[in-house]
Amino acid sequence: MITDIAIVQVEGREGEPAAARLERGLQLLNTLDRPVGLAVFPELWTVGYFNFAQYATVAEPVPGPLTARFSEAARRAGTWLHAGSVIESTPERILFNTSVLFDSQGQLRAVYRKIHLFGYQCEEKEVLQPGLDPVVVSTPFGHIGLATCYDLRFPELFRILTARGAEAFVVVSAWPLDRLDHWLVLARARAVENLAYVIGCNMCGIVGNTRLAGHSLVVDPWGMPVAAADDEEQVLHARVDWARVRDLRRRFPVLADRRL
């Protein structure tokens, strides 16, 4: 089975309110020129990852008003929608960086709280709590493992997702430009190690005085990029061939040859 996907690489613009960025991003989804099975947005694209002082203000439950907008967008587009991540607030006022995935009817099908929080020259570790549970979700086209930005540096998470059946990984991100090479290398490494597709959606533009890299991409299970964006706002189209994953894992049984 082959699935057409759309990666919505949203641009951060200094001074732009979250509500305006939300409308602009959803408009990109509304103007797709072809039907897709899966659309993906970046990490914390509405608030902007590096706007840490705004996290508590924009935090809300999941499900909540913001995820209701995403649910409606998925239903109207008739596509599975990974809406990137939001700042989730629990009744105890604990905050998480939480990814949300909706089916084509607008039903919330998966919630993933980012496990690895970034602490290098940023405040994510100070204001958020880490998630605990890896997430793999079954879709009509294949099994998808969810990951967020800094998670990409931790191969053990992706091996757990693979052991739980993942055939593709969706990685939503706000990866900075000054570490662009790491983003490109690590995406290919996670694909090669697990014979899985990597669908990486990164933000571009400027958020909190940090320039983001863009360069969203799709890497096939042999580690070859099959679609790649530049550093401008755009919708990147690609195709995921789920049969290729299963065929490669059968013919090149590296996963079966592991010795633990």
mmCIF file of C-alpha atoms in Angstrom:
data_model
loop_
_atom_site.group_PDB
_atom_site.id
_atom_site.type_symbol
_atom_site.label_atom_id
_atom_site.label_comp_id
_atom_site.label_asym_id
_atom_site.label_seq_id
_atom_site.Cartn_x
_atom_site.Cartn_y
_atom_site.Cartn_z
ATOM 1 C CA MET A 1 0.000 0.000 0.000
ATOM 2 C CA ILE A 2 1.258 3.478 -0.894
ATOM 3 C CA THR A 3 0.228 6.548 1.088
ATOM 4 C CA ASP A 4 0.495 10.123 -0.139
ATOM 5 C CA ILE A 5 1.566 12.443 2.662
ATOM 6 C CA ALA A 6 1.866 16.206 3.075
ATOM 7 C CA ILE A 7 4.367 17.833 5.435
ATOM 8 C CA VAL A 8 3.264 21.353 6.338
ATOM 9 C CA GLN A 9 6.478 23.273 7.081
ATOM 10 C CA VAL A 10 5.161 26.358 8.873
ATOM 11 C CA GLU A 11 7.254 29.525 9.179
ATOM 12 C CA GLY A 12 7.797 31.293 12.475
ATOM 13 C CA ARG A 13 7.433 35.072 12.227
ATOM 14 C CA GLU A 14 8.550 37.274 15.100
ATOM 15 C CA GLY A 15 5.670 39.110 16.734
ATOM 16 C CA GLU A 16 2.987 37.013 15.069
ATOM 17 C CA PRO A 17 0.266 35.953 17.536
ATOM 18 C CA ALA A 18 -0.328 32.237 17.972
ATOM 19 C CA ALA A 19 -3.908 32.627 16.718
ATOM 20 C CA ALA A 20 -2.704 34.183 13.466
ATOM 21 C CA ARG A 21 -0.118 31.431 12.943
ATOM 22 C CA LEU A 22 -2.796 28.814 13.601
ATOM 23 C CA GLU A 23 -5.053 30.257 10.903
ATOM 24 C CA ARG A 24 -2.172 30.554 8.449
ATOM 25 C CA GLY A 25 -1.096 26.959 9.018
ATOM 26 C CA LEU A 26 -4.590 25.568 8.664
ATOM 27 C CA GLN A 27 -5.019 27.550 5.460
ATOM 28 C CA LEU A 28 -1.987 25.754 4.043
ATOM 29 C CA LEU A 29 -3.768 22.491 4.791
ATOM 30 C CA ASN A 30 -6.985 23.759 3.198
ATOM 31 C CA THR A 31 -5.207 24.624 -0.043
ATOM 32 C CA LEU A 32 -3.674 21.213 -0.722
ATOM 33 C CA ASP A 33 -3.840 20.617 -4.450
ATOM 34 C CA ARG A 34 -4.216 16.851 -4.111
ATOM 35 C CA PRO A 35 -5.753 14.382 -1.631
ATOM 36 C CA VAL A 36 -3.414 12.865 0.948
ATOM 37 C CA GLY A 37 -3.682 10.059 3.465
ATOM 38 C CA LEU A 38 -1.609 11.795 6.144
ATOM 39 C CA ALA A 39 -0.699 15.434 6.825
ATOM 40 C CA VAL A 40 1.878 16.502 9.419
ATOM 41 C CA PHE A 41 2.586 19.799 11.225
ATOM 42 C CA PRO A 42 5.704 20.746 13.269
ATOM 43 C CA GLU A 43 6.395 20.780 17.004
ATOM 44 C CA LEU A 44 4.634 23.539 19.007
ATOM 45 C CA TRP A 45 4.099 25.491 15.819
ATOM 46 C CA THR A 46 1.248 27.643 17.114
ATOM 47 C CA VAL A 47 2.967 29.017 20.232
ATOM 48 C CA GLY A 48 6.522 28.627 18.896
ATOM 49 C CA TYR A 49 8.922 26.291 20.673
ATOM 50 C CA PHE A 50 11.337 28.938 21.981
ATOM 51 C CA ASN A 51 8.596 31.167 23.440
ATOM 52 C CA PHE A 52 8.891 29.466 26.841
ATOM 53 C CA ALA A 53 7.336 32.365 28.767
ATOM 54 C CA GLN A 54 4.070 31.795 26.890
ATOM 55 C CA TYR A 55 3.750 28.098 27.661
ATOM 56 C CA ALA A 56 1.679 28.452 30.834
ATOM 57 C CA THR A 57 -0.605 31.003 29.185
ATOM 58 C CA VAL A 58 -1.448 28.882 26.128
ATOM 59 C CA ALA A 59 -1.551 25.513 27.922
ATOM 60 C CA GLU A 60 -4.856 23.668 27.794
ATOM 61 C CA PRO A 61 -6.224 20.155 28.281
ATOM 62 C CA VAL A 62 -6.060 17.486 25.607
ATOM 63 C CA PRO A 63 -8.678 17.262 24.229
ATOM 64 C CA GLY A 64 -9.386 20.973 24.426
ATOM 65 C CA PRO A 65 -10.207 24.006 22.251
ATOM 66 C CA LEU A 66 -7.036 23.860 20.159
ATOM 67 C CA THR A 67 -7.250 20.139 19.499
ATOM 68 C CA ALA A 68 -10.906 20.667 18.569
ATOM 69 C CA ARG A 69 -9.705 22.923 15.747
ATOM 70 C CA PHE A 70 -7.319 20.216 14.596
ATOM 71 C CA SER A 71 -10.064 17.618 14.767
ATOM 72 C CA GLU A 72 -12.263 19.780 12.548
ATOM 73 C CA ALA A 73 -9.370 20.349 10.130
ATOM 74 C CA ALA A 74 -8.750 16.601 9.809
ATOM 75 C CA ARG A 75 -12.420 15.903 9.173
ATOM 76 C CA ARG A 76 -12.789 18.661 6.608
ATOM 77 C CA ALA A 77 -9.637 17.596 4.768
ATOM 78 C CA GLY A 78 -10.607 13.924 4.971
ATOM 79 C CA THR A 79 -7.088 12.992 6.031
ATOM 80 C CA TRP A 80 -5.275 11.572 9.010
ATOM 81 C CA LEU A 81 -3.676 14.584 10.649
ATOM 82 C CA HIS A 82 -0.650 14.697 12.906
ATOM 83 C CA ALA A 83 -1.206 18.218 14.185
ATOM 84 C CA GLY A 84 2.291 18.596 15.609
ATOM 85 C CA SER A 85 2.439 19.227 19.342
ATOM 86 C CA VAL A 86 0.715 21.493 21.845
ATOM 87 C CA ILE A 87 1.344 22.529 25.438
ATOM 88 C CA GLU A 88 -0.907 20.229 27.415
ATOM 89 C CA SER A 89 -2.034 21.156 30.913
ATOM 90 C CA THR A 90 -3.316 18.552 33.370
ATOM 91 C CA PRO A 91 -5.772 19.317 36.202
ATOM 92 C CA GLU A 92 -2.712 19.489 38.478
ATOM 93 C CA ARG A 93 -1.248 22.207 36.188
ATOM 94 C CA ILE A 94 1.552 19.930 35.029
ATOM 95 C CA LEU A 95 2.649 20.888 31.519
ATOM 96 C CA PHE A 96 3.689 18.511 28.731
ATOM 97 C CA ASN A 97 4.859 18.870 25.122
ATOM 98 C CA THR A 98 2.139 16.667 23.656
ATOM 99 C CA SER A 99 1.715 15.422 20.092
ATOM 100 C CA VAL A 100 -1.752 14.631 18.774
ATOM 101 C CA LEU A 101 -2.867 12.444 15.878
ATOM 102 C CA PHE A 102 -6.380 12.470 14.409
ATOM 103 C CA ASP A 103 -8.016 10.136 11.933
ATOM 104 C CA SER A 104 -9.842 11.278 8.816
ATOM 105 C CA GLN A 105 -13.123 11.491 10.770
ATOM 106 C CA GLY A 106 -11.558 13.884 13.262
ATOM 107 C CA GLN A 107 -11.264 11.358 16.074
ATOM 108 C CA LEU A 108 -8.257 11.721 18.376
ATOM 109 C CA ARG A 109 -6.373 8.474 17.826
ATOM 110 C CA ALA A 110 -3.043 8.996 19.603
ATOM 111 C CA VAL A 111 -1.463 11.260 22.204
ATOM 112 C CA TYR A 112 2.296 11.273 22.790
ATOM 113 C CA ARG A 113 4.017 13.258 25.535
ATOM 114 C CA LYS A 114 7.604 14.092 24.570
ATOM 115 C CA ILE A 115 9.936 11.833 26.545
ATOM 116 C CA HIS A 116 13.295 13.583 26.046
ATOM 117 C CA LEU A 117 13.209 17.254 27.063
ATOM 118 C CA PHE A 118 15.896 19.590 25.773
ATOM 119 C CA GLY A 119 17.987 21.517 28.298
ATOM 120 C CA TYR A 120 20.818 22.986 26.224
ATOM 121 C CA GLN A 121 20.501 26.783 26.229
ATOM 122 C CA CYS A 122 16.733 26.566 26.601
ATOM 123 C CA GLU A 123 14.071 26.249 29.280
ATOM 124 C CA GLU A 124 12.040 23.236 28.153
ATOM 125 C CA LYS A 125 13.333 21.072 31.007
ATOM 126 C CA GLU A 126 12.469 23.776 33.515
ATOM 127 C CA VAL A 127 8.840 24.357 32.541
ATOM 128 C CA LEU A 128 7.683 20.964 31.253
ATOM 129 C CA GLN A 129 7.538 17.417 32.535
ATOM 130 C CA PRO A 130 8.714 14.485 30.393
ATOM 131 C CA GLY A 131 6.363 11.821 29.136
ATOM 132 C CA LEU A 132 6.918 8.200 30.027
ATOM 133 C CA ASP A 133 5.301 6.100 27.318
ATOM 134 C CA PRO A 134 6.448 5.370 23.744
ATOM 135 C CA VAL A 135 3.503 5.404 21.350
ATOM 136 C CA VAL A 136 2.819 3.338 18.231
ATOM 137 C CA VAL A 137 -0.542 3.775 16.522
ATOM 138 C CA SER A 138 -2.203 1.507 13.985
ATOM 139 C CA THR A 139 -3.572 3.292 10.923
ATOM 140 C CA PRO A 140 -5.327 1.990 7.799
ATOM 141 C CA PHE A 141 -2.006 2.194 5.947
ATOM 142 C CA GLY A 142 0.576 1.065 8.510
ATOM 143 C CA HIS A 143 1.954 1.296 12.038
ATOM 144 C CA ILE A 144 3.391 4.689 13.006
ATOM 145 C CA GLY A 145 5.699 5.493 15.908
ATOM 146 C CA LEU A 146 5.575 9.024 17.282
ATOM 147 C CA ALA A 147 8.578 11.139 18.299
ATOM 148 C CA THR A 148 9.319 14.794 18.922
ATOM 149 C CA CYS A 149 12.475 16.750 18.036
ATOM 150 C CA TYR A 150 15.166 15.944 20.671
ATOM 151 C CA ASP A 151 13.876 12.348 20.759
ATOM 152 C CA LEU A 152 15.664 11.897 17.437
ATOM 153 C CA ARG A 153 19.005 11.770 19.262
ATOM 154 C CA PHE A 154 18.016 8.681 21.268
ATOM 155 C CA PRO A 155 18.119 5.520 19.131
ATOM 156 C CA GLU A 156 16.815 3.326 21.945
ATOM 157 C CA LEU A 157 13.404 5.001 21.732
ATOM 158 C CA PHE A 158 13.147 4.186 18.044
ATOM 159 C CA ARG A 159 14.186 0.589 18.649
ATOM 160 C CA ILE A 160 11.376 0.295 21.216
ATOM 161 C CA LEU A 161 8.924 1.728 18.689
ATOM 162 C CA THR A 162 10.157 -0.766 16.095
ATOM 163 C CA ALA A 163 9.796 -3.642 18.545
ATOM 164 C CA ARG A 164 6.205 -2.527 19.044
ATOM 165 C CA GLY A 165 5.532 -2.727 15.326
ATOM 166 C CA ALA A 166 6.375 0.712 13.929
ATOM 167 C CA GLU A 167 7.041 0.768 10.189
ATOM 168 C CA ALA A 168 7.393 4.550 9.987
ATOM 169 C CA PHE A 169 8.276 7.275 12.445
ATOM 170 C CA VAL A 170 6.686 10.716 12.425
ATOM 171 C CA VAL A 171 9.110 13.185 14.005
ATOM 172 C CA VAL A 172 7.739 16.691 14.581
ATOM 173 C CA SER A 173 10.333 19.306 15.388
ATOM 174 C CA ALA A 174 11.552 22.852 15.960
ATOM 175 C CA TRP A 175 15.159 22.057 15.070
ATOM 176 C CA PRO A 176 17.527 25.074 14.910
ATOM 177 C CA LEU A 177 19.476 25.996 11.817
ATOM 178 C CA ASP A 178 22.863 25.799 13.549
ATOM 179 C CA ARG A 179 22.399 22.041 14.036
ATOM 180 C CA LEU A 180 20.855 21.325 10.638
ATOM 181 C CA ASP A 181 23.503 18.719 9.764
ATOM 182 C CA HIS A 182 22.551 16.716 12.851
ATOM 183 C CA TRP A 183 18.879 16.746 11.830
ATOM 184 C CA LEU A 184 19.690 15.354 8.394
ATOM 185 C CA VAL A 185 22.158 12.705 9.607
ATOM 186 C CA LEU A 186 20.046 11.490 12.527
ATOM 187 C CA ALA A 187 16.903 11.169 10.417
ATOM 188 C CA ARG A 188 18.763 8.911 7.989
ATOM 189 C CA ALA A 189 20.361 6.948 10.832
ATOM 190 C CA ARG A 190 17.036 6.180 12.517
ATOM 191 C CA ALA A 191 15.663 4.992 9.158
ATOM 192 C CA VAL A 192 18.656 2.739 8.426
ATOM 193 C CA GLU A 193 18.836 1.274 11.938
ATOM 194 C CA ASN A 194 15.203 0.224 11.914
ATOM 195 C CA LEU A 195 14.446 -0.264 8.209
ATOM 196 C CA ALA A 196 11.621 2.221 8.593
ATOM 197 C CA TYR A 197 10.463 5.441 6.989
ATOM 198 C CA VAL A 198 11.245 8.667 8.825
ATOM 199 C CA ILE A 199 8.756 11.470 8.205
ATOM 200 C CA GLY A 200 10.332 14.589 9.654
ATOM 201 C CA CYS A 201 8.362 17.834 9.864
ATOM 202 C CA ASN A 202 10.415 20.798 11.037
ATOM 203 C CA MET A 203 9.486 24.439 11.446
ATOM 204 C CA CYS A 204 11.293 27.227 9.582
ATOM 205 C CA GLY A 205 11.648 30.955 10.161
ATOM 206 C CA ILE A 206 12.425 32.622 13.505
ATOM 207 C CA VAL A 207 10.951 31.831 16.929
ATOM 208 C CA GLY A 208 12.196 33.524 20.089
ATOM 209 C CA ASN A 209 15.274 34.922 18.308
ATOM 210 C CA THR A 210 16.256 31.431 17.133
ATOM 211 C CA ARG A 211 16.341 30.660 13.430
ATOM 212 C CA LEU A 212 14.842 27.269 12.685
ATOM 213 C CA ALA A 213 16.227 24.981 10.026
ATOM 214 C CA GLY A 214 13.216 23.879 8.010
ATOM 215 C CA HIS A 215 14.481 21.124 5.707
ATOM 216 C CA SER A 216 11.615 18.767 6.499
ATOM 217 C CA LEU A 217 12.187 15.440 4.823
ATOM 218 C CA VAL A 218 11.072 11.887 4.221
ATOM 219 C CA VAL A 219 13.685 9.125 4.358
ATOM 220 C CA ASP A 220 12.963 5.635 3.058
ATOM 221 C CA PRO A 221 13.837 2.450 5.003
ATOM 222 C CA TRP A 222 17.111 2.102 3.115
ATOM 223 C CA GLY A 223 18.171 5.519 4.392
ATOM 224 C CA MET A 224 17.633 7.435 1.158
ATOM 225 C CA PRO A 225 15.827 10.797 1.199
ATOM 226 C CA VAL A 226 12.801 10.628 -1.083
ATOM 227 C CA ALA A 227 11.566 14.184 -0.490
ATOM 228 C CA ALA A 228 13.193 17.235 1.057
ATOM 229 C CA ALA A 229 12.209 20.834 1.710
ATOM 230 C CA ASP A 230 14.399 23.930 1.890
ATOM 231 C CA ASP A 231 14.204 26.632 4.579
ATOM 232 C CA GLU A 232 11.043 28.361 3.321
ATOM 233 C CA GLU A 233 7.419 27.829 4.324
ATOM 234 C CA GLN A 234 5.913 25.160 2.083
ATOM 235 C CA VAL A 235 3.960 21.944 1.828
ATOM 236 C CA LEU A 236 6.221 19.019 1.002
ATOM 237 C CA HIS A 237 4.620 16.026 -0.716
ATOM 238 C CA ALA A 238 5.946 12.477 -0.592
ATOM 239 C CA ARG A 239 4.808 8.871 -0.859
ATOM 240 C CA VAL A 240 5.314 6.109 1.698
ATOM 241 C CA ASP A 241 5.404 2.556 0.351
ATOM 242 C CA TRP A 242 4.558 0.334 3.305
ATOM 243 C CA ALA A 243 5.226 -2.824 1.306
ATOM 244 C CA ARG A 244 8.830 -1.661 0.857
ATOM 245 C CA VAL A 245 9.344 -1.690 4.627
ATOM 246 C CA ARG A 246 7.990 -5.205 4.966
ATOM 247 C CA ASP A 247 9.918 -6.475 1.959
ATOM 248 C CA LEU A 248 13.237 -5.029 3.136
ATOM 249 C CA ARG A 249 12.812 -6.407 6.636
ATOM 250 C CA ARG A 250 12.166 -9.833 5.154
ATOM 251 C CA ARG A 251 15.075 -9.803 2.699
ATOM 252 C CA PHE A 252 17.610 -7.996 4.911
ATOM 253 C CA PRO A 253 16.885 -9.389 8.390
ATOM 254 C CA VAL A 254 19.065 -7.069 10.472
ATOM 255 C CA LEU A 255 16.358 -6.731 13.130
ATOM 256 C CA ALA A 256 16.185 -10.501 13.552
ATOM 257 C CA ASP A 257 19.987 -10.721 13.816
ATOM 258 C CA ARG A 258 20.242 -8.541 16.935
ATOM 259 C CA ARG A 259 21.975 -10.120 19.946
ATOM 260 C CA LEU A 260 20.826 -8.589 23.211
#
